[in-house]
Amino acid sequence: MRIRLVHMLSFLLLTAVLLAVLSMGGLMAWNLRNGFSDYLAARDTERIDRFVEFLAQKAEQAGGMRALQDSGVHTRELLDEFSGQQGWRPSRPPPPRNSRTNRPDSPENSHPPPDGLGERGGVFGLGDELLWGRALSSDAGPLIERPVLIKGQTVAVVRVRKPIPVPDDVDARFLIAQYTGIAGVAVALLVLALAGAWCVASRWVRPLLEVQEATGRIARGEFGYRLDAVRTDEIGDVMRNINDMAQGLAQLESARRRWIADMSHELRTPLAVLRGEIEALVDGVRPLTAEAAISLREEVLHLGALVDDLHLLAMSDLNALPCYFEEVNAVEIIQRVWQRFALRAEQLGLALEFEAPPASPIPVRWDARRIEQLLGNLADNSLRYTDAPGKVTLRLAVDSSRVFVAIDDSAPGVPASDLERVFQPLYRADAARSRHSGGSGLGLAICNAIVQAHRGSISAAASPLGGLRIHIEFPVATTGR
C-alpha cells in the first residue's frame, strides 16, 4: 500500500500535537490533583489551628478547661459556635443537653463540623482523657496535634487524624469538572490540529504534485511546459528551477536540431561540389587535367577540415579534448602566430599590431599547439571579416596569476544581441560576416573549447575600433583535465 505524502505529513503533525496535548493535559491533571490535595491539607491544618485558638479563648473565658467542661457544653455547640465565627452556618440545630450526665458527647448526639473535624479527633486533657469529640484508636494513622495554651500553659491537646487524600463530594465534583474541562480542551485542540495538519499538508503537497506532473511531462519531451511559481519558499525555488531546467532543455533541443540542420547543410555544400566535378569528369564534360585534380583535392581538403573541426568539438563536449601542457613562453608563442599572418594582413590592406608588456618572457604552462590553433583561428577570423583599410591588434597583459589576451578589429562589428552567440557552432552574423567570406562557422566554437580546456574564460564585446573584441583570460599555471 502506497502511503501518500499528505497522509504522512498529517500523521506526523497530528502525532506531534497529540503528544504535546497529552503531555500538557496529563501534567495539568497531575499538578491539579496534587496541588488540590495539598490545598485541602493546608486548609485543614489552618482550620485546626483556628479551632485551637477558639478553644483556648473559650476555656480562658470560662476560667479554665475543666470549668468549660463542667459547664456542660457539647462538642456540637463548640463546633457550631466556631463555625459561626468563621462565617459557616451550622447544618442543623444543636441537640438538647444531657442533664443527667456530664460525660463527653456520644456518637449519636454529635455532628461532624466542616471537613469532618469532629469525626476525626477530639480534645484530650493532660492525662489523655477525652474531653470532647471522639477517641482515637492506636491505628488511626498520622495525627495532627496542637496544644491548647492559656497564658502560656498547656491545658489540653487537640488531636485530629489527617484527612484521607480522597476529597469529599464537592471537592470530587470540582476535580471531575476540571478534568472534564482539560479533556474537552484536549479534544478540541486535537480536532483543530487535525484540520490544521490537513491544511498544511495539502498546501505542501499540492505544489509537489504539480512538480511531479511537470517533471513527468518534461521527461516526455514537453519542454514548453511551465509551472506557476508564485510561492516564495523553498518549494517555489524548486518550481522556478524546474522552469529554468525546462527552458534550458528547450534551448538545448533547439540547438541540437539547428546543429543537425546546419551540419547537414555545411557537409552537403562541399559534397555537392565534389560530386558535380566528378560527374563532369566521368561524363567527359570536363577533361581530367592537373587543374581538375587540384580542384578535387581542394574540395576534399575542405571537407576533411570540416570533419576534423566537428570531431574536435565533439571531443571538447565529452571533456576529452587532448592537451599536453608544458612550460612555454607566452610572448614567444603569440609573436610566432602573429608574424605568420603578417603577410596575409598586408595583402588584405590591414594593419596587424602586437602589444606586450616590456618585462618578457612570460612563463606559462600551456599546450603550445592548442594555443597556436586558438590564436590562428582568432587571427583568421579577424582578417577574414575586417574591411580594408582596417586594423587588427593583439594586446598581452599579465598579473601574478593570470594572463590576459585581447584581440580587436575594426569595422564591421557584430550586433550587440548576437555577442553571446558568436561562440556557438556554425554561428554567423549574416549582416556583417557573411558566408561569402568563407569559413565553416566552427572557428570561434573551437576557440571556446580550447580556452575551456586551459581552465580559462573567453568573451566577446564591441571593440573600440568598431569591430569585435575577443577577451581571453588564462591561468599562468594550468593543470589541465
Short mmCIF file of C-alpha atoms in Angstrom, two decimals:
data_model
loop_
_atom_site.label_atom_id
_atom_site.label_comp_id
_atom_site.label_asym_id
_atom_site.label_seq_id
_atom_site.Cartn_x
_atom_site.Cartn_y
_atom_site.Cartn_z
CA MET A 1 0.00 0.00 0.00
CA ARG A 2 1.40 3.34 -1.03
CA ILE A 3 1.45 6.00 1.70
CA ARG A 4 0.89 9.43 0.23
CA LEU A 5 2.87 12.39 1.45
CA VAL A 6 -0.24 14.27 2.57
CA HIS A 7 -1.15 11.39 4.88
CA MET A 8 2.37 11.13 6.22
CA LEU A 9 2.62 14.86 6.93
CA SER A 10 -0.83 14.89 8.53
CA PHE A 11 0.08 11.91 10.70
CA LEU A 12 3.37 13.48 11.80
CA LEU A 13 1.78 16.82 12.65
CA LEU A 14 -1.14 15.18 14.41
CA THR A 15 1.18 12.91 16.38
CA ALA A 16 3.30 15.85 17.47
CA VAL A 17 0.24 17.82 18.59
CA LEU A 18 -1.27 14.74 20.26
CA LEU A 19 1.89 14.13 22.28
CA ALA A 20 2.07 17.79 23.23
CA VAL A 21 -1.61 17.93 24.27
CA LEU A 22 -1.47 14.65 26.21
CA SER A 23 1.72 15.68 27.95
CA MET A 24 0.35 19.09 28.85
CA GLY A 25 -3.05 17.70 29.86
CA GLY A 26 -1.53 14.95 31.98
CA LEU A 27 0.83 17.37 33.64
CA MET A 28 -2.01 19.77 34.37
CA ALA A 29 -4.22 16.98 35.76
CA TRP A 30 -1.42 15.61 37.92
CA ASN A 31 -0.48 19.06 39.15
CA LEU A 32 -4.12 19.92 39.82
CA ARG A 33 -4.71 16.75 41.82
CA ASN A 34 -1.56 17.06 43.89
CA GLY A 35 -2.00 20.77 44.31
CA PHE A 36 -5.61 20.34 45.31
CA SER A 37 -4.66 17.68 47.85
CA ASP A 38 -2.00 19.98 49.26
CA TYR A 39 -4.56 22.76 49.34
CA LEU A 40 -7.02 20.57 51.28
CA ALA A 41 -4.31 19.54 53.76
CA ALA A 42 -3.19 23.13 54.28
CA ARG A 43 -6.79 24.29 54.71
CA ASP A 44 -7.44 21.52 57.23
CA THR A 45 -4.34 22.42 59.24
CA GLU A 46 -5.29 26.10 59.20
CA ARG A 47 -8.79 25.37 60.48
CA ILE A 48 -7.44 23.12 63.26
CA ASP A 49 -5.14 25.97 64.31
CA ARG A 50 -8.10 28.34 64.35
CA PHE A 51 -10.17 25.86 66.35
CA VAL A 52 -7.35 25.52 68.89
CA GLU A 53 -7.23 29.31 69.27
CA PHE A 54 -11.02 29.42 69.62
CA LEU A 55 -10.98 26.64 72.24
CA ALA A 56 -8.25 28.43 74.22
CA GLN A 57 -10.33 31.63 74.24
CA LYS A 58 -13.46 29.77 75.40
CA ALA A 59 -11.54 27.99 78.15
CA GLU A 60 -9.94 31.21 79.33
CA GLN A 61 -13.35 32.93 79.42
CA ALA A 62 -14.82 30.02 81.42
CA GLY A 63 -11.98 30.04 83.93
CA GLY A 64 -10.12 27.03 82.66
CA MET A 65 -10.54 23.89 80.59
CA ARG A 66 -12.13 21.97 83.47
CA ALA A 67 -14.59 24.78 84.10
CA LEU A 68 -15.53 24.80 80.39
CA GLN A 69 -16.16 21.07 80.52
CA ASP A 70 -18.17 21.30 83.75
CA SER A 71 -20.41 23.93 82.10
CA GLY A 72 -21.95 21.07 80.09
CA VAL A 73 -21.06 22.41 76.65
CA HIS A 74 -21.24 19.81 73.91
CA THR A 75 -18.88 19.23 71.03
CA ARG A 76 -21.64 20.24 68.64
CA GLU A 77 -22.09 23.56 70.39
CA LEU A 78 -18.36 24.28 70.30
CA LEU A 79 -18.10 23.44 66.63
CA ASP A 80 -21.25 25.37 65.69
CA GLU A 81 -20.05 28.43 67.53
CA PHE A 82 -16.65 28.06 65.91
CA SER A 83 -18.33 27.71 62.52
CA GLY A 84 -20.37 30.81 63.21
CA GLN A 85 -17.24 32.82 63.95
CA GLN A 86 -15.68 31.58 60.70
CA GLY A 87 -18.81 32.50 58.73
CA TRP A 88 -20.07 28.93 58.32
CA ARG A 89 -23.74 28.17 59.04
CA PRO A 90 -24.45 25.11 61.22
CA SER A 91 -26.06 22.34 59.25
CA ARG A 92 -28.76 21.64 61.92
CA PRO A 93 -29.70 22.93 65.39
CA PRO A 94 -27.72 21.56 68.35
CA PRO A 95 -29.18 18.58 70.24
CA PRO A 96 -30.57 19.03 73.80
CA ARG A 97 -28.10 18.73 76.59
CA ASN A 98 -27.96 15.57 78.69
CA SER A 99 -28.74 16.97 82.16
CA ARG A 100 -28.31 13.66 83.89
CA THR A 101 -24.73 13.12 82.90
CA ASN A 102 -21.81 15.36 82.19
CA ARG A 103 -19.96 12.90 80.08
CA PRO A 104 -18.45 13.51 76.74
CA ASP A 105 -20.83 13.53 73.77
CA SER A 106 -21.80 10.17 72.45
CA PRO A 107 -21.74 9.46 68.76
CA GLU A 108 -25.47 9.76 68.47
CA ASN A 109 -25.65 13.35 69.73
CA SER A 110 -22.50 14.60 67.89
CA HIS A 111 -22.46 16.09 64.41
CA PRO A 112 -19.46 16.43 62.11
CA PRO A 113 -18.33 20.01 61.54
CA PRO A 114 -16.88 21.19 58.24
CA ASP A 115 -14.24 18.81 56.89
CA GLY A 116 -15.39 16.15 59.41
CA LEU A 117 -13.33 17.74 62.21
CA GLY A 118 -15.46 16.17 64.97
CA GLU A 119 -15.32 12.76 63.34
CA ARG A 120 -11.53 12.65 63.01
CA GLY A 121 -10.42 13.51 66.54
CA GLY A 122 -11.10 15.34 69.75
CA VAL A 123 -9.82 17.38 72.65
CA PHE A 124 -7.80 15.49 75.25
CA GLY A 125 -6.75 16.51 78.71
CA LEU A 126 -3.25 16.41 80.08
CA GLY A 127 -3.90 12.88 81.28
CA ASP A 128 -5.03 11.82 77.76
CA GLU A 129 -8.65 11.66 78.91
CA LEU A 130 -11.18 12.57 76.21
CA LEU A 131 -12.85 15.91 76.85
CA TRP A 132 -14.75 16.46 73.60
CA GLY A 133 -15.00 14.68 70.31
CA ARG A 134 -14.03 11.12 69.58
CA ALA A 135 -11.38 8.81 70.92
CA LEU A 136 -8.68 7.72 68.51
CA SER A 137 -7.61 4.13 68.10
CA SER A 138 -3.99 3.10 68.01
CA ASP A 139 -4.15 2.52 64.24
CA ALA A 140 -5.74 5.86 63.46
CA GLY A 141 -2.82 6.80 61.27
CA PRO A 142 -0.87 10.08 61.19
CA LEU A 143 -2.21 12.74 63.54
CA ILE A 144 -2.16 16.50 63.78
CA GLU A 145 -1.54 17.62 67.36
CA ARG A 146 -1.92 21.16 68.62
CA PRO A 147 -1.61 22.21 72.30
CA VAL A 148 -4.33 24.43 73.82
CA LEU A 149 -2.50 27.21 75.66
CA ILE A 150 -3.85 29.52 78.34
CA LYS A 151 -1.37 32.17 79.38
CA GLY A 152 1.44 30.08 78.02
CA GLN A 153 0.41 26.94 79.87
CA THR A 154 -0.77 23.80 78.08
CA VAL A 155 -4.20 22.85 79.41
CA ALA A 156 -5.27 20.37 76.72
CA VAL A 157 -4.25 18.85 73.43
CA VAL A 158 -6.25 18.70 70.19
CA ARG A 159 -5.55 15.52 68.23
CA VAL A 160 -7.06 15.13 64.77
CA ARG A 161 -6.41 12.38 62.30
CA LYS A 162 -5.06 13.70 58.99
CA PRO A 163 -7.71 13.62 56.25
CA ILE A 164 -7.62 10.71 53.86
CA PRO A 165 -6.46 12.06 50.47
CA VAL A 166 -9.87 11.39 48.94
CA PRO A 167 -11.90 14.58 48.60
CA ASP A 168 -15.50 14.75 49.58
CA ASP A 169 -18.34 15.01 47.09
CA VAL A 170 -17.96 18.74 46.49
CA ASP A 171 -14.23 18.51 46.06
CA ALA A 172 -14.58 15.43 43.88
CA ARG A 173 -17.10 17.20 41.68
CA PHE A 174 -14.68 20.14 41.39
CA LEU A 175 -11.84 17.87 40.28
CA ILE A 176 -14.10 15.99 37.86
CA ALA A 177 -15.20 19.31 36.37
CA GLN A 178 -11.58 20.37 35.94
CA TYR A 179 -10.59 17.05 34.39
CA THR A 180 -13.58 17.24 32.06
CA GLY A 181 -12.55 20.74 31.01
CA ILE A 182 -8.99 19.61 30.36
CA ALA A 183 -10.23 16.65 28.33
CA GLY A 184 -12.57 18.89 26.33
CA VAL A 185 -9.82 21.35 25.56
CA ALA A 186 -7.53 18.47 24.56
CA VAL A 187 -10.13 17.03 22.19
CA ALA A 188 -10.77 20.48 20.68
CA LEU A 189 -7.06 21.01 20.20
CA LEU A 190 -6.71 17.62 18.55
CA VAL A 191 -9.56 18.39 16.17
CA LEU A 192 -8.02 21.77 15.33
CA ALA A 193 -4.62 20.11 14.95
CA LEU A 194 -6.07 17.52 12.58
CA ALA A 195 -7.70 20.22 10.47
CA GLY A 196 -4.53 22.35 10.55
CA ALA A 197 -2.33 19.37 9.72
CA TRP A 198 -4.51 18.51 6.76
CA CYS A 199 -4.47 22.11 5.51
CA VAL A 200 -0.70 22.45 5.94
CA ALA A 201 -0.03 19.07 4.35
CA SER A 202 -2.30 19.94 1.44
CA ARG A 203 -0.53 23.26 0.97
CA TRP A 204 2.81 21.44 0.85
CA VAL A 205 1.67 18.51 -1.24
CA ARG A 206 -0.28 20.42 -3.89
CA PRO A 207 2.79 22.13 -5.40
CA LEU A 208 4.74 18.87 -5.12
CA LEU A 209 2.07 17.16 -7.18
CA GLU A 210 2.40 19.96 -9.73
CA VAL A 211 6.17 19.42 -9.72
CA GLN A 212 5.61 15.70 -10.21
CA GLU A 213 3.37 16.33 -13.21
CA ALA A 214 5.79 18.91 -14.65
CA THR A 215 8.84 16.64 -14.38
CA GLY A 216 6.90 13.80 -15.97
CA ARG A 217 5.82 15.96 -18.90
CA ILE A 218 9.32 17.38 -19.34
CA ALA A 219 10.72 13.84 -19.27
CA ARG A 220 8.32 13.02 -22.12
CA GLY A 221 9.76 15.89 -24.17
CA GLU A 222 7.22 18.66 -23.42
CA PHE A 223 9.88 21.31 -22.84
CA GLY A 224 7.38 24.16 -23.24
CA TYR A 225 5.50 23.24 -20.04
CA ARG A 226 5.90 25.75 -17.21
CA LEU A 227 4.88 25.83 -13.55
CA ASP A 228 3.13 28.78 -11.94
CA ALA A 229 5.94 29.55 -9.49
CA VAL A 230 4.39 32.21 -7.26
CA ARG A 231 5.49 30.76 -3.92
CA THR A 232 8.38 32.42 -2.09
CA ASP A 233 9.55 29.43 -0.05
CA GLU A 234 11.89 26.56 -0.92
CA ILE A 235 9.17 24.77 -2.88
CA GLY A 236 8.80 27.90 -5.00
CA ASP A 237 12.55 27.85 -5.62
CA VAL A 238 12.27 24.23 -6.79
CA MET A 239 9.43 25.15 -9.14
CA ARG A 240 11.43 28.05 -10.59
CA ASN A 241 14.46 25.78 -11.03
CA ILE A 242 12.28 23.29 -12.90
CA ASN A 243 11.07 26.09 -15.18
CA ASP A 244 14.68 27.11 -15.80
CA MET A 245 15.60 23.49 -16.46
CA ALA A 246 12.75 23.14 -18.94
CA GLN A 247 13.84 26.32 -20.67
CA GLY A 248 17.44 25.10 -20.81
CA LEU A 249 16.35 21.74 -22.20
CA ALA A 250 14.22 23.51 -24.80
CA GLN A 251 17.20 25.59 -25.83
CA LEU A 252 19.41 22.50 -25.99
CA GLU A 253 16.84 20.68 -28.08
CA SER A 254 16.54 23.67 -30.40
CA ALA A 255 20.33 23.91 -30.65
CA ARG A 256 20.56 20.18 -31.37
CA ARG A 257 18.07 20.42 -34.20
CA ARG A 258 19.72 23.55 -35.56
CA TRP A 259 23.11 21.86 -35.27
CA ILE A 260 21.92 18.86 -37.26
CA ALA A 261 20.35 21.09 -39.92
CA ASP A 262 23.40 23.35 -40.17
CA MET A 263 25.86 20.48 -40.28
CA SER A 264 23.89 18.72 -42.98
CA HIS A 265 23.98 21.97 -44.95
CA GLU A 266 27.70 22.51 -44.36
CA LEU A 267 28.53 18.96 -45.42
CA ARG A 268 26.17 18.98 -48.36
CA THR A 269 27.84 22.00 -50.00
CA PRO A 270 31.37 20.54 -50.50
CA LEU A 271 29.90 17.13 -51.28
CA ALA A 272 27.68 18.65 -53.95
CA VAL A 273 30.63 20.47 -55.49
CA LEU A 274 32.78 17.35 -55.35
CA ARG A 275 30.02 15.22 -56.84
CA GLY A 276 29.43 17.73 -59.68
CA GLU A 277 33.10 17.85 -60.63
CA ILE A 278 33.44 14.06 -60.55
CA GLU A 279 30.33 13.60 -62.69
CA ALA A 280 31.70 16.18 -65.15
CA LEU A 281 34.90 14.19 -65.39
CA VAL A 282 33.06 10.88 -65.76
CA ASP A 283 30.72 12.25 -68.44
CA GLY A 284 33.64 13.78 -70.32
CA VAL A 285 32.24 17.28 -69.95
CA ARG A 286 35.47 18.31 -68.25
CA PRO A 287 38.82 16.80 -69.19
CA LEU A 288 40.89 15.13 -66.47
CA THR A 289 43.69 17.67 -66.17
CA ALA A 290 46.00 18.69 -63.37
CA GLU A 291 43.80 21.70 -62.65
CA ALA A 292 40.74 19.43 -62.27
CA ALA A 293 42.63 17.13 -59.89
CA ILE A 294 43.79 20.13 -57.83
CA SER A 295 40.19 21.39 -57.61
CA LEU A 296 39.04 17.96 -56.42
CA ARG A 297 41.86 17.89 -53.89
CA GLU A 298 40.87 21.31 -52.51
CA GLU A 299 37.28 20.21 -52.04
CA VAL A 300 38.41 17.02 -50.29
CA LEU A 301 40.72 19.03 -48.01
CA HIS A 302 37.92 21.45 -47.22
CA LEU A 303 35.63 18.57 -46.37
CA GLY A 304 38.33 16.90 -44.28
CA ALA A 305 38.99 20.14 -42.37
CA LEU A 306 35.27 20.45 -41.64
CA VAL A 307 35.11 16.88 -40.35
CA ASP A 308 38.21 17.46 -38.22
CA ASP A 309 36.60 20.54 -36.69
CA LEU A 310 33.45 18.62 -35.91
CA HIS A 311 35.49 15.88 -34.29
CA LEU A 312 37.35 18.44 -32.19
CA LEU A 313 34.11 19.99 -30.95
CA ALA A 314 32.69 16.57 -30.18
CA MET A 315 35.78 15.72 -28.13
CA SER A 316 35.50 19.00 -26.21
CA ASP A 317 31.84 18.30 -25.43
CA LEU A 318 32.93 14.96 -23.99
CA ASN A 319 35.57 16.73 -21.84
CA ALA A 320 38.22 14.77 -23.69
CA LEU A 321 39.95 17.45 -25.75
CA PRO A 322 43.56 16.22 -25.82
CA CYS A 323 46.01 18.78 -24.40
CA TYR A 324 49.65 18.33 -23.46
CA PHE A 325 50.80 21.01 -21.03
CA GLU A 326 54.39 22.15 -20.72
CA GLU A 327 56.39 25.18 -19.63
CA VAL A 328 56.44 27.71 -22.51
CA ASN A 329 56.92 31.44 -23.12
CA ALA A 330 53.58 33.14 -23.79
CA VAL A 331 55.19 36.10 -25.62
CA GLU A 332 57.11 33.82 -27.95
CA ILE A 333 54.03 31.76 -28.88
CA ILE A 334 51.88 34.80 -29.59
CA GLN A 335 54.57 36.60 -31.60
CA ARG A 336 55.15 33.50 -33.71
CA VAL A 337 51.47 33.19 -34.58
CA TRP A 338 51.06 36.90 -35.23
CA GLN A 339 54.06 37.04 -37.55
CA ARG A 340 52.64 34.14 -39.54
CA PHE A 341 49.63 36.29 -40.51
CA ALA A 342 51.62 39.49 -41.20
CA LEU A 343 51.98 38.90 -44.94
CA ARG A 344 48.32 38.00 -45.36
CA ALA A 345 47.26 41.11 -43.47
CA GLU A 346 49.44 43.26 -45.70
CA GLN A 347 47.92 41.69 -48.81
CA LEU A 348 44.43 42.42 -47.49
CA GLY A 349 45.32 46.03 -46.72
CA LEU A 350 45.05 45.59 -42.96
CA ALA A 351 47.45 46.70 -40.24
CA LEU A 352 48.47 43.95 -37.79
CA GLU A 353 49.72 45.19 -34.40
CA PHE A 354 51.01 43.40 -31.28
CA GLU A 355 51.48 44.91 -27.81
CA ALA A 356 53.18 43.06 -24.96
CA PRO A 357 54.47 44.14 -21.55
CA PRO A 358 58.13 45.16 -21.54
CA ALA A 359 59.00 42.54 -18.96
CA SER A 360 59.31 39.38 -21.05
CA PRO A 361 59.38 36.44 -21.33
CA ILE A 362 56.14 35.37 -19.58
CA PRO A 363 56.47 31.76 -18.41
CA VAL A 364 53.20 29.80 -18.51
CA ARG A 365 52.11 26.18 -18.54
CA TRP A 366 50.09 25.75 -21.75
CA ASP A 367 49.60 23.35 -24.61
CA ALA A 368 51.55 25.35 -27.20
CA ARG A 369 49.95 23.59 -30.18
CA ARG A 370 46.41 24.29 -28.95
CA ILE A 371 47.21 27.92 -28.12
CA GLU A 372 48.64 28.41 -31.61
CA GLN A 373 45.47 26.88 -33.04
CA LEU A 374 43.39 29.22 -30.86
CA LEU A 375 45.27 32.37 -31.87
CA GLY A 376 45.35 31.24 -35.51
CA ASN A 377 41.56 30.85 -35.58
CA LEU A 378 41.09 34.28 -33.97
CA ALA A 379 43.55 35.97 -36.35
CA ASP A 380 41.99 34.27 -39.37
CA ASN A 381 38.52 35.29 -38.19
CA SER A 382 39.56 38.95 -37.76
CA LEU A 383 41.39 39.14 -41.11
CA ARG A 384 38.55 37.37 -42.90
CA TYR A 385 35.79 39.67 -41.59
CA THR A 386 37.53 43.07 -41.37
CA ASP A 387 37.10 45.56 -44.21
CA ALA A 388 40.16 47.28 -45.70
CA PRO A 389 41.64 49.61 -44.84
CA GLY A 390 41.45 48.41 -41.26
CA LYS A 391 43.41 47.28 -38.28
CA VAL A 392 43.73 44.20 -36.06
CA THR A 393 45.53 44.50 -32.72
CA LEU A 394 46.52 41.99 -30.06
CA ARG A 395 47.34 43.12 -26.51
CA LEU A 396 49.00 40.88 -23.96
CA ALA A 397 48.96 41.59 -20.21
CA VAL A 398 49.83 39.58 -17.12
CA ASP A 399 49.49 39.72 -13.35
CA SER A 400 50.61 37.38 -10.59
CA SER A 401 48.25 34.56 -11.55
CA ARG A 402 46.58 35.27 -14.91
CA VAL A 403 47.42 36.14 -18.50
CA PHE A 404 45.12 38.45 -20.45
CA VAL A 405 44.80 38.45 -24.24
CA ALA A 406 42.62 40.96 -26.12
CA ILE A 407 42.14 40.93 -29.90
CA ASP A 408 40.39 43.95 -31.50
CA ASP A 409 39.49 44.51 -35.11
CA SER A 410 37.91 47.39 -36.98
CA ALA A 411 34.53 47.52 -38.72
CA PRO A 412 32.26 45.82 -39.43
CA GLY A 413 31.12 44.72 -35.97
CA VAL A 414 28.65 42.24 -34.55
CA PRO A 415 25.18 43.29 -33.32
CA ALA A 416 25.02 43.53 -29.53
CA SER A 417 22.19 41.00 -29.47
CA ASP A 418 24.44 38.40 -31.11
CA LEU A 419 27.56 38.83 -28.98
CA GLU A 420 26.60 35.95 -26.67
CA ARG A 421 26.09 33.63 -29.65
CA VAL A 422 29.38 34.12 -31.51
CA PHE A 423 30.90 31.05 -29.81
CA GLN A 424 28.07 28.76 -30.85
CA PRO A 425 28.94 26.26 -33.59
CA LEU A 426 28.05 27.39 -37.13
CA TYR A 427 27.08 30.88 -35.98
CA ARG A 428 27.44 33.71 -38.49
CA ALA A 429 26.20 37.26 -38.28
CA ASP A 430 24.94 37.39 -41.83
CA ALA A 431 24.72 41.17 -42.00
CA ALA A 432 28.40 41.79 -41.28
CA ARG A 433 30.23 38.46 -41.54
CA SER A 434 28.53 36.62 -44.33
CA ARG A 435 29.22 33.27 -45.90
CA HIS A 436 30.89 34.74 -48.94
CA SER A 437 33.96 35.31 -46.78
CA GLY A 438 34.32 31.55 -46.36
CA GLY A 439 34.93 29.52 -43.23
CA SER A 440 32.95 26.73 -41.66
CA GLY A 441 31.49 28.73 -38.79
CA LEU A 442 33.25 26.50 -36.25
CA GLY A 443 36.37 28.58 -35.57
CA LEU A 444 35.13 30.52 -32.53
CA ALA A 445 33.44 27.42 -31.13
CA ILE A 446 36.80 25.62 -31.30
CA CYS A 447 38.46 28.61 -29.64
CA ASN A 448 35.99 28.38 -26.78
CA ALA A 449 36.72 24.65 -26.38
CA ILE A 450 40.49 25.26 -26.25
CA VAL A 451 40.11 28.04 -23.66
CA GLN A 452 37.88 25.82 -21.50
CA ALA A 453 40.46 23.04 -21.69
CA HIS A 454 43.02 25.53 -20.31
CA ARG A 455 40.71 26.48 -17.40
CA GLY A 456 40.32 29.96 -18.84
CA SER A 457 37.47 32.19 -19.98
CA ILE A 458 36.64 33.85 -23.29
CA SER A 459 34.10 36.56 -24.08
CA ALA A 460 33.07 38.82 -26.94
CA ALA A 461 32.28 42.53 -26.85
CA ALA A 462 32.16 45.55 -29.12
CA SER A 463 35.63 46.82 -29.98
CA PRO A 464 36.66 50.47 -29.66
CA LEU A 465 37.98 50.10 -33.22
CA GLY A 466 34.45 49.49 -34.49
CA GLY A 467 34.58 45.72 -34.89
CA LEU A 468 34.72 42.81 -32.48
CA ARG A 469 36.80 42.37 -29.34
CA ILE A 470 37.69 38.90 -28.09
CA HIS A 471 38.92 38.91 -24.47
CA ILE A 472 40.63 35.83 -23.04
CA GLU A 473 41.92 35.10 -19.53
CA PHE A 474 44.29 32.20 -18.82
CA PRO A 475 45.70 31.00 -15.53
CA VAL A 476 49.50 31.16 -15.55
CA ALA A 477 49.79 27.55 -14.38
CA THR A 478 47.23 25.22 -15.95
CA THR A 479 46.92 21.66 -14.68
CA GLY A 480 44.53 20.64 -17.41
CA ARG A 481 41.93 17.90 -17.26
#
